[in-house]
Coordinates of C-alpha atoms in Angstrom, one line a residue:
M1 CA 36.0 -65.3 -31.1
L2 CA 36.8 -61.8 -30.0
A3 CA 39.4 -61.5 -27.3
I4 CA 41.5 -58.8 -25.6
E5 CA 45.2 -59.1 -26.5
N6 CA 46.3 -56.2 -24.4
I7 CA 44.7 -53.6 -22.1
V8 CA 46.3 -50.6 -20.5
V9 CA 45.3 -47.3 -18.9
A10 CA 46.8 -44.4 -20.8
G11 CA 46.1 -41.1 -19.1
T12 CA 42.3 -40.7 -19.1
E13 CA 41.7 -43.5 -21.5
L14 CA 41.5 -47.3 -21.5
A15 CA 43.4 -48.6 -24.6
I16 CA 42.4 -52.1 -25.8
A17 CA 44.2 -54.1 -28.4
W18 CA 41.7 -56.8 -29.8
S19 CA 42.5 -60.2 -31.3
D20 CA 41.2 -59.1 -34.7
G21 CA 43.9 -56.4 -34.9
K22 CA 41.7 -53.4 -34.1
E23 CA 42.3 -51.1 -31.2
S24 CA 39.7 -49.2 -29.0
Y25 CA 40.4 -46.1 -27.0
L26 CA 37.8 -45.5 -24.3
D27 CA 37.4 -42.4 -22.2
L28 CA 37.3 -43.4 -18.5
E29 CA 34.5 -40.9 -17.8
T30 CA 32.5 -42.4 -20.6
L31 CA 33.1 -45.9 -19.3
R32 CA 32.1 -45.0 -15.7
R33 CA 28.9 -43.2 -16.9
A34 CA 28.1 -46.2 -19.1
C35 CA 28.5 -48.7 -16.4
P36 CA 26.1 -51.6 -17.2
C37 CA 25.4 -52.7 -13.6
A38 CA 21.9 -52.6 -12.2
G39 CA 23.0 -50.0 -9.6
C40 CA 23.8 -47.6 -12.4
Q41 CA 21.3 -48.6 -15.2
G42 CA 18.4 -49.9 -13.1
E43 CA 16.7 -53.2 -13.1
P44 CA 13.1 -54.3 -14.0
D45 CA 10.5 -54.2 -11.2
A46 CA 7.7 -56.7 -11.0
T47 CA 5.9 -55.1 -14.0
G48 CA 9.0 -55.0 -16.1
R49 CA 9.4 -51.2 -15.8
V50 CA 13.1 -50.2 -15.5
V51 CA 13.7 -47.4 -13.1
K52 CA 17.1 -45.9 -13.3
P53 CA 18.4 -45.0 -9.9
P54 CA 20.2 -41.7 -9.2
V55 CA 24.0 -42.1 -9.5
S56 CA 26.4 -39.6 -8.1
Y57 CA 30.1 -39.1 -9.0
N58 CA 33.1 -37.6 -7.4
E59 CA 36.6 -36.7 -8.4
R60 CA 37.7 -40.3 -8.0
S61 CA 34.8 -41.7 -10.1
F62 CA 36.7 -41.4 -13.4
F63 CA 40.0 -43.0 -12.3
L64 CA 40.4 -46.7 -13.0
S65 CA 42.0 -48.4 -10.1
D66 CA 41.8 -52.0 -11.3
Y67 CA 40.4 -54.4 -13.9
Q68 CA 39.9 -58.1 -14.0
P69 CA 38.9 -60.5 -16.8
V70 CA 35.6 -62.2 -16.5
G71 CA 35.7 -65.5 -18.3
S72 CA 36.5 -65.1 -21.9
Y73 CA 33.8 -62.6 -22.7
A74 CA 34.1 -59.5 -20.4
V75 CA 36.2 -57.4 -18.1
Q76 CA 35.2 -56.0 -14.7
L77 CA 36.3 -52.5 -14.0
R78 CA 36.9 -51.0 -10.6
F79 CA 36.9 -47.2 -10.3
G80 CA 38.6 -45.0 -7.8
D81 CA 35.4 -44.2 -6.0
G82 CA 35.1 -47.9 -5.1
H83 CA 32.5 -48.8 -7.7
G84 CA 33.2 -52.1 -9.3
T85 CA 30.1 -54.0 -10.0
G86 CA 29.9 -53.4 -13.8
I87 CA 30.8 -56.2 -16.1
Y88 CA 31.7 -54.9 -19.5
S89 CA 31.3 -57.5 -22.2
F90 CA 33.7 -57.3 -25.1
S91 CA 30.9 -56.5 -27.5
Y92 CA 29.8 -53.6 -25.2
L93 CA 33.3 -52.2 -25.1
R94 CA 33.6 -52.4 -28.9
E95 CA 30.2 -50.6 -29.1
L96 CA 31.4 -47.9 -26.7
G97 CA 34.7 -47.5 -28.6
A98 CA 32.8 -47.0 -31.8
S99 CA 30.7 -44.2 -30.4
P100 CA 31.8 -40.6 -30.6
A101 CA 31.9 -40.3 -26.8
G102 CA 34.1 -43.4 -26.5
R103 CA 37.0 -41.8 -28.5
G104 CA 37.2 -44.3 -31.3
E105 CA 38.8 -47.3 -32.8
S106 CA 41.6 -47.8 -35.2
E107 CA 42.6 -50.5 -37.6

């Protein structure tokens, strides 16, 4: 099972060392803009249609102030603007790390 061995904020990136030996380097702005919470991504209405709400950012939005593990499957990130409702599953973080915007992974 995939797990985080180490996690650290390095400048404008979140660096994650995974239990399988890989590392992910995630840009903090990318993480904040990709927040998976309903307040950022929307939620289905009664007909199943997802309406994405307007999200605003400020100079503190892309600063990571805290992070907490969520069980053995995710991490909850709290940003400098006070936003902290997004729960980032390990698989979602790996996906973001593999994307060009995420900054990449290494072996």
